[in-house]
Amino acid sequence: MSCIFCRIIAGQAPAEVLYRDDRTIAFRDIHPVAPVHVLIVPIQHFDSLNSLSEEDEALAGHLLVVARRLAEELGVARSGYRLVINTGSEGGQTVFHLHLHLLAGRRMPFAGD
Amino acid sequence: MSCIFCRIIAGQAPAEVLYRDDRTIAFRDIHPVAPVHVLIVPIQHFDSLNSLSEEDEALAGHLLVVARRLAEELGVARSGYRLVINTGSEGGQTVFHLHLHLLAGRRMPFAGD
């Protein structure tokens, strides 16, 4: 299994897991760029958002709702947070298993910066 | 109607609309920070992602799939793109109607920058 996120999901690589259900896992980024930096990841492997079809809408929405709930549990829902999905090289994607960054704990500069 | 995005949806404020269906509208950001900068917006008004509940998962996922399809139509799916949802003041949210930024056309620096 060459995908690092699939290895984490299988318990074959370490991670600080904050949440898990039958469709989703969330763990802290090992190279945080903000005081709160959590990755929300589907259990099913998708290379990127480009692999997501209409039939996956419920799963995709679940990732967003899990992120929202984590923001509450981590105490940043009111102060604010940013969700980011990077796709492809110009998008800044570095791990090719779909994931959503939850960033908080400091003021974020404008969206695309 | 004080919400600028609700006014755009109602046809009472101008926008360069790229896509519309019964749940979603997408239009170009009037202050683009990248060569491609499109906002994907639910027709229904939610102040932010914090207002989204479990029952809205399908709608939330639909926003992501619409963004993915727009990336293809705009010719940036392969080169890459970034999706961003800002929530609250530290998250950088400026319009309080839930929206998703689609950014592409230049190399994006790392997620939280």
mmCIF file of C-alpha atoms in Angstrom:
data_model
loop_
_atom_site.group_PDB
_atom_site.id
_atom_site.type_symbol
_atom_site.label_atom_id
_atom_site.label_comp_id
_atom_site.label_asym_id
_atom_site.label_seq_id
_atom_site.Cartn_x
_atom_site.Cartn_y
_atom_site.Cartn_z
ATOM 1 C CA MET A 1 0.000 0.000 0.000
ATOM 2 C CA SER A 2 1.840 3.078 -1.214
ATOM 3 C CA CYS A 3 -0.670 5.763 -0.188
ATOM 4 C CA ILE A 4 0.310 7.224 3.188
ATOM 5 C CA PHE A 5 -3.295 8.121 4.051
ATOM 6 C CA CYS A 6 -4.483 4.580 3.205
ATOM 7 C CA ARG A 7 -1.734 3.290 5.526
ATOM 8 C CA ILE A 8 -2.919 5.596 8.327
ATOM 9 C CA ILE A 9 -6.512 4.412 7.767
ATOM 10 C CA ALA A 10 -5.329 0.791 7.953
ATOM 11 C CA GLY A 11 -3.428 1.490 11.185
ATOM 12 C CA GLN A 12 -0.110 0.848 9.463
ATOM 13 C CA ALA A 13 1.240 4.375 9.877
ATOM 14 C CA PRO A 14 0.980 6.636 12.936
ATOM 15 C CA ALA A 15 -1.274 9.676 13.192
ATOM 16 C CA GLU A 16 -2.942 11.722 15.904
ATOM 17 C CA VAL A 17 -6.510 10.752 15.046
ATOM 18 C CA LEU A 18 -9.190 13.177 16.271
ATOM 19 C CA TYR A 19 -12.257 11.603 14.679
ATOM 20 C CA ARG A 20 -13.293 8.495 12.805
ATOM 21 C CA ASP A 21 -16.533 7.091 11.409
ATOM 22 C CA ASP A 22 -17.338 4.564 8.684
ATOM 23 C CA ARG A 23 -16.687 7.074 5.864
ATOM 24 C CA THR A 24 -14.196 9.552 7.286
ATOM 25 C CA ILE A 25 -11.042 9.913 9.352
ATOM 26 C CA ALA A 26 -9.538 13.152 10.703
ATOM 27 C CA PHE A 27 -6.008 13.565 12.051
ATOM 28 C CA ARG A 28 -3.523 16.358 12.693
ATOM 29 C CA ASP A 29 -1.222 17.431 9.856
ATOM 30 C CA ILE A 30 2.351 16.469 10.731
ATOM 31 C CA HIS A 31 3.581 19.750 9.209
ATOM 32 C CA PRO A 32 1.074 22.242 10.640
ATOM 33 C CA VAL A 33 0.933 25.715 9.098
ATOM 34 C CA ALA A 34 -1.477 27.029 11.753
ATOM 35 C CA PRO A 35 -2.083 26.342 15.474
ATOM 36 C CA VAL A 36 -5.004 24.125 14.404
ATOM 37 C CA HIS A 37 -4.273 22.114 11.250
ATOM 38 C CA VAL A 38 -6.366 18.977 10.816
ATOM 39 C CA LEU A 39 -6.896 16.851 7.701
ATOM 40 C CA ILE A 40 -10.339 15.403 6.999
ATOM 41 C CA VAL A 41 -10.001 12.380 4.734
ATOM 42 C CA PRO A 42 -12.469 9.927 3.170
ATOM 43 C CA ILE A 43 -11.813 6.282 4.069
ATOM 44 C CA GLN A 44 -12.346 5.405 0.404
ATOM 45 C CA HIS A 45 -9.355 6.305 -1.751
ATOM 46 C CA PHE A 46 -9.906 9.061 -4.312
ATOM 47 C CA ASP A 47 -6.764 10.482 -5.937
ATOM 48 C CA SER A 48 -8.208 13.975 -5.785
ATOM 49 C CA LEU A 49 -11.414 15.963 -6.081
ATOM 50 C CA ASN A 50 -11.217 15.264 -9.827
ATOM 51 C CA SER A 51 -12.097 11.614 -9.055
ATOM 52 C CA LEU A 52 -15.331 12.573 -7.298
ATOM 53 C CA SER A 53 -18.566 11.958 -9.224
ATOM 54 C CA GLU A 54 -22.184 12.973 -8.702
ATOM 55 C CA GLU A 55 -22.786 9.722 -6.787
ATOM 56 C CA ASP A 56 -20.224 10.829 -4.206
ATOM 57 C CA GLU A 57 -22.016 14.070 -3.309
ATOM 58 C CA ALA A 58 -23.263 12.782 0.052
ATOM 59 C CA LEU A 59 -19.750 11.660 1.009
ATOM 60 C CA ALA A 60 -18.269 14.988 -0.107
ATOM 61 C CA GLY A 61 -20.845 16.869 1.955
ATOM 62 C CA HIS A 62 -20.132 14.624 4.920
ATOM 63 C CA LEU A 63 -16.474 15.730 4.832
ATOM 64 C CA LEU A 64 -17.594 19.361 5.112
ATOM 65 C CA VAL A 65 -20.006 18.659 7.969
ATOM 66 C CA VAL A 66 -17.352 16.658 9.846
ATOM 67 C CA ALA A 67 -14.976 19.607 9.392
ATOM 68 C CA ARG A 68 -17.605 21.975 10.783
ATOM 69 C CA ARG A 69 -18.169 19.734 13.818
ATOM 70 C CA LEU A 70 -14.416 19.436 14.430
ATOM 71 C CA ALA A 71 -14.117 23.232 14.318
ATOM 72 C CA GLU A 72 -16.699 23.348 17.119
ATOM 73 C CA GLU A 73 -14.998 20.643 19.165
ATOM 74 C CA LEU A 74 -11.620 22.333 18.779
ATOM 75 C CA GLY A 75 -13.118 25.647 19.939
ATOM 76 C CA VAL A 76 -12.510 27.613 16.733
ATOM 77 C CA ALA A 77 -15.989 27.709 15.177
ATOM 78 C CA ARG A 78 -16.677 31.215 16.528
ATOM 79 C CA SER A 79 -13.230 32.745 16.074
ATOM 80 C CA GLY A 80 -13.088 31.389 12.546
ATOM 81 C CA TYR A 81 -11.436 28.777 10.371
ATOM 82 C CA ARG A 82 -10.538 28.019 6.784
ATOM 83 C CA LEU A 83 -11.192 24.844 4.812
ATOM 84 C CA VAL A 84 -8.953 24.151 1.821
ATOM 85 C CA ILE A 85 -8.959 21.415 -0.798
ATOM 86 C CA ASN A 86 -5.924 21.414 -3.096
ATOM 87 C CA THR A 87 -6.158 19.618 -6.421
ATOM 88 C CA GLY A 88 -3.252 18.968 -8.767
ATOM 89 C CA SER A 89 0.180 20.529 -8.861
ATOM 90 C CA GLU A 90 -0.822 24.195 -9.341
ATOM 91 C CA GLY A 91 -3.399 23.704 -6.603
ATOM 92 C CA GLY A 92 -0.647 22.682 -4.198
ATOM 93 C CA GLN A 93 -1.747 19.071 -3.697
ATOM 94 C CA THR A 94 1.063 16.983 -2.223
ATOM 95 C CA VAL A 95 -0.679 13.767 -1.081
ATOM 96 C CA PHE A 96 -2.797 12.150 -3.773
ATOM 97 C CA HIS A 97 -5.603 10.911 -1.557
ATOM 98 C CA LEU A 98 -8.426 13.466 -1.371
ATOM 99 C CA HIS A 99 -8.280 15.518 1.820
ATOM 100 C CA LEU A 100 -9.599 18.717 3.287
ATOM 101 C CA HIS A 101 -7.415 21.031 5.389
ATOM 102 C CA LEU A 102 -8.998 22.620 8.463
ATOM 103 C CA LEU A 103 -6.881 25.636 9.447
ATOM 104 C CA ALA A 104 -7.478 27.881 12.448
ATOM 105 C CA GLY A 105 -5.974 29.560 15.462
ATOM 106 C CA ARG A 106 -4.534 32.556 13.661
ATOM 107 C CA ARG A 107 -5.870 35.169 11.279
ATOM 108 C CA MET A 108 -5.838 33.836 7.718
ATOM 109 C CA PRO A 109 -4.805 36.178 4.888
ATOM 110 C CA PHE A 110 -7.066 36.394 1.862
ATOM 111 C CA ALA A 111 -8.311 33.217 0.195
ATOM 112 C CA GLY A 112 -5.866 32.718 -2.611
ATOM 113 C CA ASP A 113 -2.726 34.144 -1.045
ATOM 114 C CA MET B 1 -32.606 42.245 1.021
ATOM 115 C CA SER B 2 -29.260 43.177 2.531
ATOM 116 C CA CYS B 3 -27.230 40.118 1.477
ATOM 117 C CA ILE B 4 -25.334 40.873 -1.734
ATOM 118 C CA PHE B 5 -25.318 37.212 -2.807
ATOM 119 C CA CYS B 6 -29.084 36.926 -2.246
ATOM 120 C CA ARG B 7 -29.471 40.039 -4.417
ATOM 121 C CA ILE B 8 -27.343 38.458 -7.164
ATOM 122 C CA ILE B 9 -29.437 35.269 -6.929
ATOM 123 C CA ALA B 10 -32.625 37.340 -7.227
ATOM 124 C CA GLY B 11 -31.225 39.165 -10.268
ATOM 125 C CA GLN B 12 -31.141 42.451 -8.361
ATOM 126 C CA ALA B 13 -27.358 42.859 -8.495
ATOM 127 C CA PRO B 14 -25.022 42.203 -11.439
ATOM 128 C CA ALA B 15 -22.661 39.249 -11.674
ATOM 129 C CA GLU B 16 -20.904 37.268 -14.394
ATOM 130 C CA VAL B 17 -22.814 34.031 -13.837
ATOM 131 C CA LEU B 18 -21.056 30.890 -15.126
ATOM 132 C CA TYR B 19 -23.468 28.248 -13.827
ATOM 133 C CA ARG B 20 -26.860 27.935 -12.197
ATOM 134 C CA ASP B 21 -29.128 25.104 -11.126
ATOM 135 C CA ASP B 22 -31.971 24.817 -8.614
ATOM 136 C CA ARG B 23 -29.576 24.651 -5.624
ATOM 137 C CA THR B 24 -26.461 26.500 -6.730
ATOM 138 C CA ILE B 25 -25.172 29.560 -8.536
ATOM 139 C CA ALA B 26 -21.569 30.256 -9.590
ATOM 140 C CA PHE B 27 -20.187 33.625 -10.652
ATOM 141 C CA ARG B 28 -16.810 35.346 -10.976
ATOM 142 C CA ASP B 29 -15.395 37.138 -7.925
ATOM 143 C CA ILE B 30 -15.369 40.890 -8.596
ATOM 144 C CA HIS B 31 -11.991 41.136 -6.820
ATOM 145 C CA PRO B 32 -10.127 38.160 -8.281
ATOM 146 C CA VAL B 33 -6.915 37.039 -6.579
ATOM 147 C CA ALA B 34 -6.073 34.517 -9.311
ATOM 148 C CA PRO B 35 -6.612 34.327 -13.104
ATOM 149 C CA VAL B 36 -9.570 32.016 -12.362
ATOM 150 C CA HIS B 37 -11.561 33.072 -9.290
ATOM 151 C CA VAL B 38 -15.141 31.824 -9.160
ATOM 152 C CA LEU B 39 -17.548 31.702 -6.222
ATOM 153 C CA ILE B 40 -19.863 28.710 -5.846
ATOM 154 C CA VAL B 41 -22.856 29.688 -3.734
ATOM 155 C CA PRO B 42 -25.953 27.846 -2.473
ATOM 156 C CA ILE B 43 -29.249 29.476 -3.522
ATOM 157 C CA GLN B 44 -30.482 28.976 0.045
ATOM 158 C CA HIS B 45 -29.009 31.517 2.443
ATOM 159 C CA PHE B 46 -26.665 30.135 5.103
ATOM 160 C CA ASP B 47 -24.620 32.711 7.023
ATOM 161 C CA SER B 48 -21.592 30.432 6.960
ATOM 162 C CA LEU B 49 -20.513 26.812 7.142
ATOM 163 C CA ASN B 50 -21.404 26.982 10.848
ATOM 164 C CA SER B 51 -25.093 27.091 9.814
ATOM 165 C CA LEU B 52 -24.855 23.832 7.890
ATOM 166 C CA SER B 53 -26.411 20.762 9.552
ATOM 167 C CA GLU B 54 -26.306 17.046 8.832
ATOM 168 C CA GLU B 55 -29.460 17.407 6.707
ATOM 169 C CA ASP B 56 -27.562 19.722 4.376
ATOM 170 C CA GLU B 57 -24.818 17.219 3.527
ATOM 171 C CA ALA B 58 -26.143 16.533 0.017
ATOM 172 C CA LEU B 59 -26.270 20.253 -0.746
ATOM 173 C CA ALA B 60 -22.766 20.773 0.646
ATOM 174 C CA GLY B 61 -21.454 17.923 -1.482
ATOM 175 C CA HIS B 62 -23.230 19.332 -4.506
ATOM 176 C CA LEU B 63 -21.257 22.580 -4.100
ATOM 177 C CA LEU B 64 -18.014 20.586 -4.265
ATOM 178 C CA VAL B 65 -19.093 18.592 -7.317
ATOM 179 C CA VAL B 66 -20.223 21.773 -9.101
ATOM 180 C CA ALA B 67 -16.801 23.288 -8.324
ATOM 181 C CA ARG B 68 -15.090 20.209 -9.752
ATOM 182 C CA ARG B 69 -17.180 20.400 -12.936
ATOM 183 C CA LEU B 70 -16.477 24.144 -13.309
ATOM 184 C CA ALA B 71 -12.735 23.439 -12.972
ATOM 185 C CA GLU B 72 -13.080 21.078 -15.933
ATOM 186 C CA GLU B 73 -15.123 23.523 -17.999
ATOM 187 C CA LEU B 74 -12.656 26.328 -17.293
ATOM 188 C CA GLY B 75 -9.765 24.098 -18.358
ATOM 189 C CA VAL B 76 -7.932 24.004 -15.027
ATOM 190 C CA ALA B 77 -8.836 20.534 -13.718
ATOM 191 C CA ARG B 78 -5.535 19.053 -14.901
ATOM 192 C CA SER B 79 -3.209 21.947 -14.133
ATOM 193 C CA GLY B 80 -4.739 22.246 -10.690
ATOM 194 C CA TYR B 81 -6.981 24.390 -8.540
ATOM 195 C CA ARG B 82 -7.754 25.260 -4.958
ATOM 196 C CA LEU B 83 -11.118 25.341 -3.212
ATOM 197 C CA VAL B 84 -11.435 27.518 -0.109
ATOM 198 C CA ILE B 85 -14.263 28.071 2.356
ATOM 199 C CA ASN B 86 -13.647 30.874 4.852
ATOM 200 C CA THR B 87 -15.691 30.928 8.058
ATOM 201 C CA GLY B 88 -15.746 33.766 10.571
ATOM 202 C CA SER B 89 -13.375 36.668 10.986
ATOM 203 C CA GLU B 90 -10.120 34.745 11.586
ATOM 204 C CA GLY B 91 -11.060 32.518 8.650
ATOM 205 C CA GLY B 92 -11.179 35.573 6.400
ATOM 206 C CA GLN B 93 -14.908 35.464 5.625
ATOM 207 C CA THR B 94 -16.110 38.803 4.226
ATOM 208 C CA VAL B 95 -19.563 37.997 2.795
ATOM 209 C CA PHE B 96 -21.847 36.225 5.247
ATOM 210 C CA HIS B 97 -23.605 33.963 2.777
ATOM 211 C CA LEU B 98 -21.847 30.592 2.532
ATOM 212 C CA HIS B 99 -19.596 30.381 -0.544
ATOM 213 C CA LEU B 100 -16.740 28.373 -1.912
ATOM 214 C CA HIS B 101 -13.813 29.990 -3.724
ATOM 215 C CA LEU B 102 -12.453 28.226 -6.810
ATOM 216 C CA LEU B 103 -8.939 29.538 -7.471
ATOM 217 C CA ALA B 104 -6.707 28.559 -10.373
ATOM 218 C CA GLY B 105 -4.491 29.745 -13.193
ATOM 219 C CA ARG B 106 -1.362 30.274 -11.125
ATOM 220 C CA ARG B 107 0.652 28.178 -8.705
ATOM 221 C CA MET B 108 -0.871 28.366 -5.224
ATOM 222 C CA PRO B 109 1.432 28.632 -2.204
ATOM 223 C CA PHE B 110 0.878 26.221 0.641
ATOM 224 C CA ALA B 111 -2.620 25.711 2.033
ATOM 225 C CA GLY B 112 -2.691 28.046 4.989
ATOM 226 C CA ASP B 113 -0.507 30.868 3.704
#
